Coordinates of C-alpha atoms in Angstrom, one line a residue:
Chain P
M1 CA -61.0 -129.7 33.0
S2 CA -62.8 -129.8 36.3
L3 CA -65.6 -127.3 37.0
R4 CA -65.7 -124.9 40.0
P5 CA -67.7 -126.7 42.8
D6 CA -70.8 -124.5 42.4
L7 CA -70.8 -125.0 38.6
A8 CA -70.4 -128.8 39.1
I9 CA -73.5 -128.7 41.3
I10 CA -75.4 -126.8 38.6
A11 CA -74.2 -129.1 35.8
A12 CA -75.2 -132.2 37.7
N13 CA -78.8 -130.8 38.2
V14 CA -79.6 -129.5 34.8
A15 CA -82.0 -131.8 32.9
P16 CA -80.3 -133.4 29.9
G17 CA -81.2 -131.9 26.5
S18 CA -82.6 -128.7 28.0
R19 CA -82.1 -125.1 26.7
V20 CA -79.8 -123.1 29.0
L21 CA -78.8 -119.5 29.2
D22 CA -75.6 -118.9 31.2
V23 CA -75.5 -115.3 32.3
G24 CA -71.9 -114.3 33.0
C25 CA -70.6 -117.4 31.4
G26 CA -67.0 -116.4 31.5
D27 CA -65.0 -118.5 28.9
G28 CA -67.8 -121.0 28.7
G29 CA -66.5 -123.8 30.9
L30 CA -70.0 -124.7 32.3
M31 CA -71.6 -124.3 28.9
A32 CA -69.1 -126.7 27.3
A33 CA -69.8 -129.2 30.0
L34 CA -73.5 -128.9 29.6
R35 CA -73.2 -129.2 25.8
D36 CA -70.8 -132.2 25.9
E37 CA -72.0 -134.1 28.9
R38 CA -75.7 -133.3 29.0
Q39 CA -76.5 -132.5 25.4
C40 CA -77.9 -129.1 26.3
D41 CA -78.5 -126.2 23.8
A42 CA -76.4 -123.7 25.8
R43 CA -76.2 -120.0 25.1
G44 CA -74.1 -117.5 27.0
L45 CA -74.0 -113.8 28.0
E46 CA -70.7 -112.4 29.1
L47 CA -69.3 -108.8 29.6
D48 CA -65.6 -109.5 29.1
A49 CA -64.6 -109.4 25.4
G50 CA -61.6 -111.7 25.9
D51 CA -63.8 -114.3 27.6
V52 CA -66.4 -114.1 24.8
A53 CA -63.7 -114.6 22.2
A54 CA -62.4 -117.6 24.1
A55 CA -65.9 -119.1 24.4
V56 CA -66.8 -118.5 20.8
A57 CA -63.4 -120.0 19.8
R58 CA -64.5 -123.2 21.6
G59 CA -67.6 -123.3 19.4
L60 CA -70.1 -121.9 21.9
S61 CA -72.8 -119.3 21.2
V62 CA -72.0 -116.4 23.4
I63 CA -73.0 -112.8 23.2
Q64 CA -71.1 -110.0 24.7
G65 CA -73.4 -108.0 26.9
D66 CA -74.2 -106.7 30.3
A67 CA -76.6 -108.6 32.6
D68 CA -77.7 -105.3 34.1
T69 CA -79.2 -104.1 30.8
D70 CA -79.2 -106.8 28.1
L71 CA -81.3 -109.5 29.8
A72 CA -84.3 -107.3 28.8
D73 CA -83.6 -108.3 25.2
Y74 CA -84.5 -112.0 25.7
P75 CA -88.0 -113.2 25.1
D76 CA -90.2 -114.7 27.9
T77 CA -89.6 -118.4 28.8
S78 CA -87.1 -118.8 25.9
F79 CA -84.9 -121.1 28.1
D80 CA -85.5 -124.1 30.4
Y81 CA -82.9 -122.7 32.7
A82 CA -81.2 -119.3 33.3
I83 CA -78.0 -119.6 35.2
L84 CA -76.3 -116.8 37.2
S85 CA -73.2 -118.0 39.0
Q86 CA -71.1 -115.8 41.2
T87 CA -72.5 -112.7 39.5
L88 CA -75.6 -111.6 41.4
Q89 CA -73.6 -109.6 43.9
T90 CA -71.8 -107.7 41.1
T91 CA -75.0 -106.4 39.4
R92 CA -76.4 -103.0 39.9
R93 CA -80.0 -104.2 40.4
P94 CA -79.8 -107.8 41.7
D95 CA -83.6 -107.8 42.3
W96 CA -84.3 -106.8 38.7
V97 CA -81.8 -109.4 37.4
L98 CA -83.5 -112.1 39.5
D99 CA -86.8 -111.1 38.0
Q100 CA -85.3 -111.3 34.5
L101 CA -83.8 -114.7 35.1
L102 CA -87.2 -116.1 36.0
R103 CA -88.9 -114.3 33.1
I104 CA -86.4 -115.7 30.6
G105 CA -86.0 -119.2 32.1
S106 CA -88.7 -121.6 33.5
Q107 CA -86.2 -122.2 36.3
A108 CA -83.1 -120.3 37.4
F109 CA -79.9 -121.4 39.1
V110 CA -78.3 -118.7 41.2
S111 CA -75.0 -119.1 43.1
F112 CA -73.3 -116.5 45.3
P113 CA -70.7 -116.1 48.1
N114 CA -72.4 -115.9 51.5
F115 CA -71.4 -112.7 53.2
A116 CA -72.7 -114.0 56.6
H117 CA -70.2 -116.9 56.6
W118 CA -68.6 -117.1 60.1
R119 CA -65.2 -116.1 58.7
V120 CA -66.6 -113.0 57.2
R121 CA -68.4 -112.2 60.4
A122 CA -65.3 -112.8 62.5
S123 CA -63.2 -110.6 60.3
L124 CA -65.7 -107.7 60.5
L125 CA -66.4 -108.3 64.2
W126 CA -62.8 -108.8 65.5
G127 CA -60.8 -107.1 62.9
G128 CA -63.2 -104.2 62.1
R129 CA -62.1 -104.4 58.5
M130 CA -64.0 -105.4 55.3
P131 CA -63.2 -109.1 55.0
V132 CA -60.7 -110.5 52.5
T133 CA -61.3 -114.3 52.2
R134 CA -60.8 -117.0 49.7
L135 CA -64.1 -116.3 48.0
L136 CA -63.9 -112.6 48.5
P137 CA -60.3 -112.1 47.6
L138 CA -60.2 -108.4 46.8
K139 CA -60.0 -105.3 49.1
W140 CA -63.2 -103.2 49.5
Y141 CA -62.1 -100.6 46.9
A142 CA -61.2 -103.2 44.2
T143 CA -64.0 -105.7 44.6
P144 CA -66.6 -106.0 41.8
N145 CA -69.0 -107.2 44.5
I146 CA -71.2 -104.1 45.1
H147 CA -74.2 -105.9 46.6
H148 CA -73.1 -108.2 49.3
V149 CA -75.7 -110.8 50.1
T150 CA -76.2 -113.5 52.7
V151 CA -78.1 -116.8 52.5
D152 CA -80.9 -115.3 54.6
D153 CA -81.0 -112.1 52.6
F154 CA -81.4 -114.1 49.4
R155 CA -84.2 -116.3 50.9
A156 CA -86.0 -113.2 51.9
L157 CA -85.8 -111.7 48.4
V158 CA -87.0 -115.0 46.9
K159 CA -90.0 -115.0 49.3
E160 CA -90.7 -111.3 48.7
R161 CA -90.7 -111.9 44.9
G162 CA -93.0 -115.0 45.3
F163 CA -90.5 -117.4 43.7
V164 CA -90.2 -121.0 44.8
V165 CA -87.0 -122.7 46.0
E166 CA -86.8 -126.0 44.1
G167 CA -83.4 -126.9 45.5
C168 CA -80.5 -125.4 47.4
W169 CA -76.9 -126.5 48.0
F170 CA -74.3 -125.1 50.4
L171 CA -70.6 -125.3 50.1
S172 CA -67.9 -124.9 52.6
G173 CA -64.3 -125.3 51.4
D174 CA -65.5 -126.8 48.1
K175 CA -67.5 -129.5 50.0
L176 CA -71.2 -129.7 50.5
T177 CA -72.4 -128.7 53.9
G178 CA -75.8 -129.0 55.5
A179 CA -78.7 -126.6 55.2
V180 CA -78.9 -126.2 59.0
M181 CA -77.4 -122.9 59.9
A182 CA -76.2 -122.5 56.3
N183 CA -76.2 -118.7 56.9
L184 CA -73.3 -119.2 59.3
W185 CA -71.5 -122.2 57.9
A186 CA -71.9 -121.9 54.1
E187 CA -69.2 -120.1 52.2
H188 CA -71.2 -120.4 49.0
A189 CA -74.8 -121.1 48.2
V190 CA -76.5 -122.4 45.0
F191 CA -80.3 -122.0 44.6
L192 CA -82.6 -123.5 42.0
L193 CA -85.7 -121.3 41.7
R194 CA -88.9 -121.4 39.8
K195 CA -91.9 -119.1 39.4
D196 CA -94.8 -119.7 41.7
R197 CA -97.4 -121.6 39.8
Chain T
M1 CA -62.0 -131.7 -9.9
S2 CA -58.9 -129.8 -10.9
D3 CA -59.6 -129.8 -14.6
D4 CA -63.2 -128.7 -14.1
Q5 CA -63.3 -125.3 -15.9
R6 CA -65.8 -124.0 -13.4
F7 CA -63.2 -124.0 -10.7
G8 CA -60.1 -121.9 -10.2
L9 CA -58.9 -118.3 -10.3
A10 CA -60.3 -115.6 -12.7
R11 CA -63.4 -117.4 -13.8
T12 CA -66.3 -115.8 -15.6
V13 CA -69.7 -117.4 -16.3
T14 CA -72.6 -116.1 -18.3
L15 CA -75.8 -117.4 -16.9
P16 CA -79.0 -117.1 -19.0
G17 CA -81.2 -116.0 -16.1
P18 CA -83.4 -114.2 -16.2
L19 CA -82.8 -112.8 -12.7
R20 CA -85.8 -111.0 -11.4
L21 CA -84.6 -107.9 -9.5
D22 CA -86.2 -106.2 -6.4
G23 CA -86.8 -103.1 -8.6
G24 CA -89.0 -105.2 -10.9
A25 CA -86.7 -105.5 -13.9
L26 CA -85.5 -108.8 -15.4
L27 CA -81.8 -109.1 -16.0
S28 CA -80.7 -111.5 -18.7
P29 CA -78.1 -112.8 -19.2
V30 CA -76.2 -112.4 -15.9
D31 CA -72.4 -112.3 -16.0
I32 CA -70.6 -113.4 -12.9
A33 CA -66.8 -113.1 -12.4
Y34 CA -65.6 -115.2 -9.5
E35 CA -62.7 -117.2 -8.1
T36 CA -62.6 -120.5 -6.2
Y37 CA -59.9 -121.8 -3.9
G38 CA -59.4 -125.2 -2.5
A39 CA -61.3 -128.3 -3.5
L40 CA -65.0 -129.1 -3.1
N41 CA -65.4 -132.3 -1.1
A42 CA -67.4 -135.3 -2.3
D43 CA -70.7 -134.3 -0.7
A44 CA -70.2 -130.6 -1.5
S45 CA -70.4 -129.7 2.2
N46 CA -67.2 -127.6 2.7
A47 CA -68.1 -124.5 0.6
I48 CA -67.6 -121.1 2.1
L49 CA -68.8 -118.0 0.2
V50 CA -66.8 -114.9 0.9
C51 CA -68.7 -111.7 0.2
H52 CA -66.9 -108.5 -0.6
A53 CA -67.5 -104.9 0.4
L54 CA -68.4 -101.8 -1.6
T55 CA -65.2 -101.5 -3.6
G56 CA -64.0 -105.0 -3.2
D57 CA -63.8 -107.8 -5.8
Q58 CA -63.5 -111.5 -6.3
H59 CA -59.7 -111.4 -5.7
V60 CA -60.0 -112.2 -2.0
A61 CA -56.7 -114.0 -1.9
S62 CA -55.2 -113.6 -5.3
T63 CA -53.2 -110.8 -6.9
H64 CA -55.4 -107.9 -8.2
P65 CA -55.1 -107.8 -12.0
V66 CA -55.0 -103.9 -12.1
T67 CA -53.1 -102.9 -9.0
G68 CA -50.9 -106.0 -8.7
K69 CA -51.6 -106.0 -4.9
P70 CA -52.3 -109.1 -2.9
G71 CA -55.9 -110.2 -2.3
W72 CA -58.0 -107.9 -0.1
W73 CA -58.5 -110.4 2.7
T74 CA -55.4 -112.5 2.9
K75 CA -55.5 -112.0 6.7
M76 CA -58.7 -114.2 6.8
V77 CA -58.4 -116.4 3.7
G78 CA -55.5 -118.6 2.9
P79 CA -53.5 -121.6 4.1
G80 CA -53.5 -121.7 7.9
K81 CA -56.1 -118.9 8.1
P82 CA -59.7 -119.3 9.5
V83 CA -61.0 -119.7 5.9
D84 CA -58.5 -122.3 4.6
P85 CA -58.3 -123.7 1.1
E86 CA -56.8 -126.9 2.7
R87 CA -60.1 -127.5 4.4
H88 CA -62.7 -125.4 2.6
F89 CA -63.9 -124.8 -0.9
I90 CA -63.9 -121.0 -1.1
I91 CA -65.9 -119.0 -3.5
C92 CA -65.7 -115.2 -4.0
A93 CA -67.8 -113.5 -6.7
N94 CA -67.7 -109.9 -7.9
V95 CA -71.1 -108.5 -6.9
L96 CA -73.8 -107.6 -9.4
G97 CA -73.4 -103.9 -10.4
S98 CA -69.6 -103.9 -9.8
C99 CA -66.9 -103.5 -12.5
L100 CA -64.5 -106.5 -12.2
G101 CA -66.4 -108.7 -14.7
S102 CA -69.9 -109.2 -13.3
S103 CA -72.9 -107.5 -14.9
G104 CA -73.0 -103.9 -14.1
P105 CA -73.3 -100.4 -15.7
A106 CA -69.9 -100.8 -17.5
T107 CA -70.9 -104.1 -19.2
V108 CA -72.5 -104.2 -22.6
N109 CA -76.3 -104.3 -22.8
P110 CA -76.9 -107.1 -25.3
A111 CA -80.1 -105.3 -26.5
T112 CA -78.2 -102.2 -27.7
A113 CA -74.6 -103.5 -28.0
K114 CA -73.5 -100.5 -25.9
P115 CA -72.5 -100.2 -22.3
W116 CA -75.5 -100.1 -20.0
G117 CA -74.5 -96.9 -18.2
M118 CA -77.4 -95.5 -16.2
R119 CA -79.8 -97.7 -18.1
F120 CA -78.6 -100.6 -16.0
P121 CA -81.4 -101.5 -13.5
V122 CA -81.0 -100.4 -9.9
I123 CA -80.0 -103.4 -7.8
T124 CA -80.2 -104.3 -4.1
I125 CA -78.1 -106.4 -1.7
R126 CA -80.7 -109.2 -2.1
D127 CA -80.3 -109.0 -5.9
M128 CA -76.5 -109.5 -5.4
V129 CA -77.3 -112.5 -3.2
R130 CA -79.7 -114.0 -5.7
A131 CA -77.1 -113.7 -8.4
Q132 CA -74.6 -115.5 -6.1
A133 CA -77.2 -118.3 -5.5
M134 CA -77.4 -118.7 -9.3
L135 CA -73.6 -119.1 -9.3
L136 CA -73.8 -121.7 -6.6
D137 CA -76.4 -123.6 -8.7
H138 CA -73.9 -123.5 -11.6
L139 CA -71.1 -124.8 -9.3
G140 CA -73.3 -127.6 -8.0
I141 CA -73.4 -126.3 -4.4
D142 CA -76.7 -126.8 -2.6
R143 CA -75.7 -125.6 0.8
L144 CA -73.0 -123.4 2.1
A145 CA -71.0 -124.4 5.2
A146 CA -70.7 -120.7 5.8
V147 CA -71.1 -117.3 4.2
I148 CA -68.8 -114.7 5.6
G149 CA -68.3 -111.0 5.0
G150 CA -67.4 -107.6 6.4
S151 CA -69.2 -104.3 5.9
M152 CA -71.3 -104.7 2.8
G153 CA -70.1 -108.3 2.7
G154 CA -71.7 -108.8 6.1
M155 CA -75.0 -107.4 4.8
Q156 CA -74.9 -110.0 2.0
A157 CA -74.3 -112.7 4.6
L158 CA -77.3 -111.5 6.6
S159 CA -79.4 -111.3 3.4
W160 CA -78.2 -114.9 2.5
A161 CA -79.4 -116.2 5.8
A162 CA -82.7 -114.4 5.5
T163 CA -83.4 -115.2 1.8
F164 CA -82.0 -118.8 1.6
P165 CA -82.0 -120.0 5.2
E166 CA -81.9 -123.7 4.0
R167 CA -78.8 -123.0 2.0
V168 CA -76.7 -121.5 4.8
R169 CA -75.4 -123.4 7.8
A170 CA -73.5 -120.5 9.3
A171 CA -73.1 -116.8 8.7
V172 CA -70.2 -114.6 9.8
V173 CA -71.1 -110.9 9.9
I174 CA -68.3 -108.5 10.6
A175 CA -68.4 -104.7 11.1
S176 CA -71.8 -104.5 9.5
A177 CA -75.4 -103.5 9.9
A178 CA -79.0 -104.7 9.1
R179 CA -79.8 -101.3 7.5
H180 CA -78.2 -98.1 6.3
S181 CA -78.6 -95.2 8.7
A182 CA -79.4 -91.6 7.7
Q183 CA -75.7 -90.8 8.3
N184 CA -74.6 -93.7 6.1
I185 CA -76.9 -92.6 3.3
A186 CA -75.8 -89.0 3.7
F187 CA -72.1 -89.8 3.2
H188 CA -73.0 -91.9 0.1
E189 CA -75.0 -89.1 -1.3
V190 CA -72.0 -86.8 -1.0
G191 CA -70.0 -89.3 -3.0
R192 CA -72.7 -89.7 -5.7
Q193 CA -73.1 -86.0 -6.1
A194 CA -69.4 -85.5 -6.5
I195 CA -69.4 -88.1 -9.3
M196 CA -72.5 -86.6 -11.0
A197 CA -71.2 -83.1 -10.7
D198 CA -68.1 -84.0 -12.7
P199 CA -68.7 -82.8 -16.3
N200 CA -67.0 -86.0 -17.5
W201 CA -69.8 -88.0 -16.0
R202 CA -72.2 -87.1 -18.9
G203 CA -75.2 -88.8 -17.5
G204 CA -73.2 -92.0 -17.1
D205 CA -72.3 -92.3 -20.8
Y206 CA -68.5 -91.7 -20.6
Y207 CA -67.3 -95.2 -21.6
E208 CA -66.9 -94.5 -25.3
R209 CA -65.0 -91.2 -24.9
G210 CA -62.5 -92.9 -22.6
D211 CA -62.5 -89.9 -20.3
P212 CA -64.2 -91.0 -17.1
P213 CA -65.3 -88.7 -14.2
A214 CA -62.1 -89.4 -12.3
A215 CA -62.2 -86.1 -10.3
G216 CA -65.7 -86.8 -9.0
L217 CA -65.0 -90.5 -8.2
S218 CA -61.8 -89.5 -6.5
V219 CA -63.6 -87.0 -4.2
A220 CA -66.3 -89.7 -3.5
R221 CA -63.5 -92.1 -2.4
M222 CA -61.8 -89.4 -0.3
A223 CA -65.1 -88.7 1.6
A224 CA -65.8 -92.4 2.0
H225 CA -62.3 -93.2 3.1
I226 CA -62.6 -90.9 6.1
T227 CA -65.6 -93.0 7.3
Y228 CA -63.4 -96.1 7.2
L229 CA -60.9 -94.7 9.7
S230 CA -61.2 -93.5 13.3
E231 CA -60.4 -90.0 14.5
A232 CA -57.9 -91.5 16.9
G233 CA -56.3 -93.5 14.1
L234 CA -56.0 -90.4 11.8
T235 CA -54.6 -88.4 14.7
A236 CA -52.0 -91.1 15.5
K237 CA -51.0 -91.5 11.9
F238 CA -51.0 -87.9 10.7
G239 CA -51.9 -85.5 13.4
R240 CA -51.2 -82.0 12.0
K241 CA -48.0 -83.1 10.4
L242 CA -47.0 -81.3 7.2
Q243 CA -46.3 -83.1 3.9
S244 CA -42.6 -82.8 2.8
R245 CA -42.3 -79.2 3.9
E246 CA -41.1 -77.2 6.8
A247 CA -44.0 -74.6 7.0
K248 CA -47.4 -73.9 5.7
T249 CA -47.4 -72.6 2.2
F250 CA -50.4 -70.2 2.6
G251 CA -51.9 -71.9 -0.5
F252 CA -54.1 -74.8 -1.4
D253 CA -51.6 -77.5 -2.1
A254 CA -51.7 -80.6 0.1
D255 CA -49.9 -79.0 3.0
F256 CA -51.0 -81.6 5.5
Q257 CA -50.0 -85.2 5.4
V258 CA -53.6 -86.2 5.8
E259 CA -54.6 -84.2 2.7
S260 CA -51.8 -85.9 0.7
Y261 CA -52.9 -89.3 1.9
L262 CA -56.5 -88.8 1.0
R263 CA -55.7 -87.4 -2.4
H264 CA -53.5 -90.5 -3.0
Q265 CA -56.4 -92.7 -1.9
G266 CA -58.7 -90.9 -4.3
I267 CA -56.4 -91.0 -7.3
S268 CA -55.3 -94.7 -6.9
F269 CA -59.0 -95.7 -6.5
V270 CA -60.1 -94.3 -9.9
E271 CA -57.6 -96.6 -11.7
R272 CA -59.4 -99.7 -10.5
F273 CA -63.0 -98.7 -10.1
D274 CA -65.9 -97.5 -12.3
A275 CA -67.8 -94.4 -11.3
N276 CA -71.2 -95.7 -12.4
S277 CA -70.6 -98.9 -10.4
Y278 CA -69.9 -96.7 -7.4
L279 CA -73.3 -95.1 -7.9
Y280 CA -75.1 -98.4 -8.2
I281 CA -73.5 -100.2 -5.3
T282 CA -73.9 -97.2 -2.9
R283 CA -77.5 -97.1 -3.9
A284 CA -77.9 -100.8 -3.1
L285 CA -76.4 -100.2 0.3
D286 CA -78.6 -97.3 1.0
Y287 CA -81.7 -99.3 0.0
F288 CA -80.7 -102.1 2.4
D289 CA -83.1 -102.5 5.3
L290 CA -83.5 -106.1 6.3
A291 CA -86.3 -105.4 8.7
E292 CA -88.3 -103.5 6.0
E293 CA -88.1 -106.7 3.8
H294 CA -89.8 -108.6 6.7
G295 CA -92.7 -106.5 7.8
G296 CA -90.6 -104.0 9.7
V297 CA -89.5 -106.6 12.3
L298 CA -85.9 -107.7 12.0
A299 CA -86.4 -110.8 14.1
N300 CA -88.8 -112.1 11.4
A301 CA -85.9 -112.2 9.0
F302 CA -84.4 -115.0 11.1
R303 CA -87.6 -116.8 12.4
G304 CA -87.3 -120.5 12.2
S305 CA -83.7 -120.2 10.9
C306 CA -81.3 -123.1 11.5
T307 CA -78.3 -120.9 10.6
R308 CA -75.7 -120.3 13.2
F309 CA -74.6 -116.7 13.4
C310 CA -71.4 -115.0 14.5
L311 CA -71.2 -111.2 14.7
V312 CA -68.2 -109.1 15.4
S313 CA -67.9 -105.3 15.7
F314 CA -65.0 -103.0 16.4
D315 CA -65.2 -100.3 19.1
T316 CA -63.8 -97.5 17.0
D317 CA -66.0 -98.3 13.9
W318 CA -68.3 -95.3 13.6
L319 CA -69.5 -96.3 10.1
Y320 CA -71.3 -99.4 11.3
P321 CA -70.9 -99.0 15.1
T322 CA -71.4 -101.8 17.7
R323 CA -75.0 -100.8 18.4
E324 CA -75.9 -101.9 14.8
S325 CA -74.5 -105.3 15.5
R326 CA -76.4 -105.4 18.8
T327 CA -79.6 -104.6 17.0
I328 CA -79.0 -107.7 14.9
V329 CA -78.1 -109.8 18.0
H330 CA -81.3 -108.7 19.7
A331 CA -83.3 -109.8 16.7
L332 CA -81.5 -113.1 16.6
N333 CA -82.2 -113.7 20.3
A334 CA -85.8 -112.9 19.7
A335 CA -85.9 -115.4 16.9
G336 CA -84.1 -118.0 19.0
A337 CA -81.3 -118.3 16.5
P338 CA -77.9 -119.5 17.8
A339 CA -75.8 -116.4 17.8
S340 CA -72.4 -115.2 19.1
F341 CA -71.3 -111.6 19.3
V342 CA -68.2 -109.8 20.4
E343 CA -67.0 -106.3 20.2
L344 CA -63.3 -106.2 19.6
T345 CA -60.9 -103.4 20.4
S346 CA -59.0 -101.8 17.6
P347 CA -57.7 -98.3 16.9
F348 CA -58.4 -98.6 13.1
G349 CA -62.1 -97.9 12.9
H350 CA -64.2 -99.7 10.2
D351 CA -61.1 -100.8 8.3
A352 CA -60.1 -103.0 11.2
F353 CA -61.9 -106.0 9.8
L354 CA -59.4 -106.1 6.8
L355 CA -56.3 -105.7 9.0
D356 CA -54.3 -108.1 11.1
S357 CA -56.6 -109.0 14.1
P358 CA -55.6 -112.2 16.0
E359 CA -58.7 -111.9 18.1
L360 CA -61.0 -111.7 15.0
N361 CA -59.2 -114.7 13.5
R362 CA -59.5 -116.7 16.8
V363 CA -63.3 -116.0 17.0
V364 CA -64.0 -116.8 13.3
D365 CA -61.8 -119.9 13.3
G366 CA -63.4 -121.3 16.4
F367 CA -66.9 -120.5 15.1
L368 CA -66.2 -122.2 11.8
R369 CA -64.6 -125.3 13.3
A370 CA -67.5 -125.7 15.7
G371 CA -69.7 -126.4 12.6
E372 CA -67.4 -128.8 10.9

């Protein structure tokens, strides 16, 4: 089973044998890859009961819970990495969640759809309607994305919080694209962060 | 292995003990009635201990000797089920204090040659677990592949992991809690008072007269049974429907179907259960507080544990609601123990864990296989 491109980037950049918390782990696809291919001790947090059942049924340690509240239950620095993929924009308090990720993990991977991608801009500018794209497939009233974020917004939050960007990857149509003008060209961004030392 | 008298259905063993109880008393000898299913493999690594709930017994997947009904957990235990005698060596023992053959108030005190009655020492969940550990020693099982239970069985699974962490590779805790709440204790106290208020109870010495406190035990069961169901479930099943009649009788007969149902539950229960055992086991449940046993911090119960945990709750269970499972999960996270947890949807309240639940089976099956 092939991983979603942003998850493949994360999987390729996690140190083998590390302890990983996947927040919003879905049915555990990334966790299984990290366990099987990189010998990680992977744990998951997932809101949807069906996904949790599916993940547990494949032998993964996954807890049903809500990133908006339940991250507070994890001890400090209990993981090498905390991972939040495609979930930041759905949380009620993205800034709090980001703080929690870097409290729980020594490092954090965060991936999100870039709301400043040119297609989104064009849709809003020329169409005057909230964009419906490949990565943002639902209409404004049905989308779980309540905090739309752009690459530059995210960089600003990271700076404001005093975190350090260890790595960043940008995707356009499932392919890596350059960091130059990523805020315009990237459909999707993956950041690796750590606390300032 | 098949002709080993220690293995099979309807086994009973008398172990010399003594078993030191949490209350300070020494129990000796210790009778344990149990059943095993499947075959123990060469390195004794496929053993699964199934722990039963308050009024359960060792007949997890065999016909009950009194009621003639199938085992109480055939949805979970049996060929092709998550706990499978084709793969696992399954053990289920009647808990200490119960009345299906293990030492309890109805068994004979060797010192007096009379039934213990209320002179039987008060026991705890951990005492039940210690007795089970003695049984495993007798069976030659050093380490369990898993311990699994729902309700009080889940408490035993937790207590196993906390008391003998090196003997438990995995624990499955379903519809359970790490302690009894004030509401849990309150419902049990209603049941105990109903038994003790029955004139036939006679301070617990009713065995020789052959006239047990059936009315009191029946009321205790009726009150408890309500807590096993959900309000929505009761409404769906009975609503305000009348029992075999067109109109209310303006009397105190069982006009409503729900009354008739509860009375039936109470009456059929007294045929298979001992009133004093009900007092002792509800007491053990009320005394259960795993955090208290570990300096008031639940996480300490699991510190350094290598056991894998799987917890499941049901959304309509108000006896041991989801927040109780979450408290355990929180402690397991704090202790760094590998834990899974899911809240499943069911209309059936606490009883859901005993009923057909494909999702529950999927979760438990995957969890157990991951450790094999």
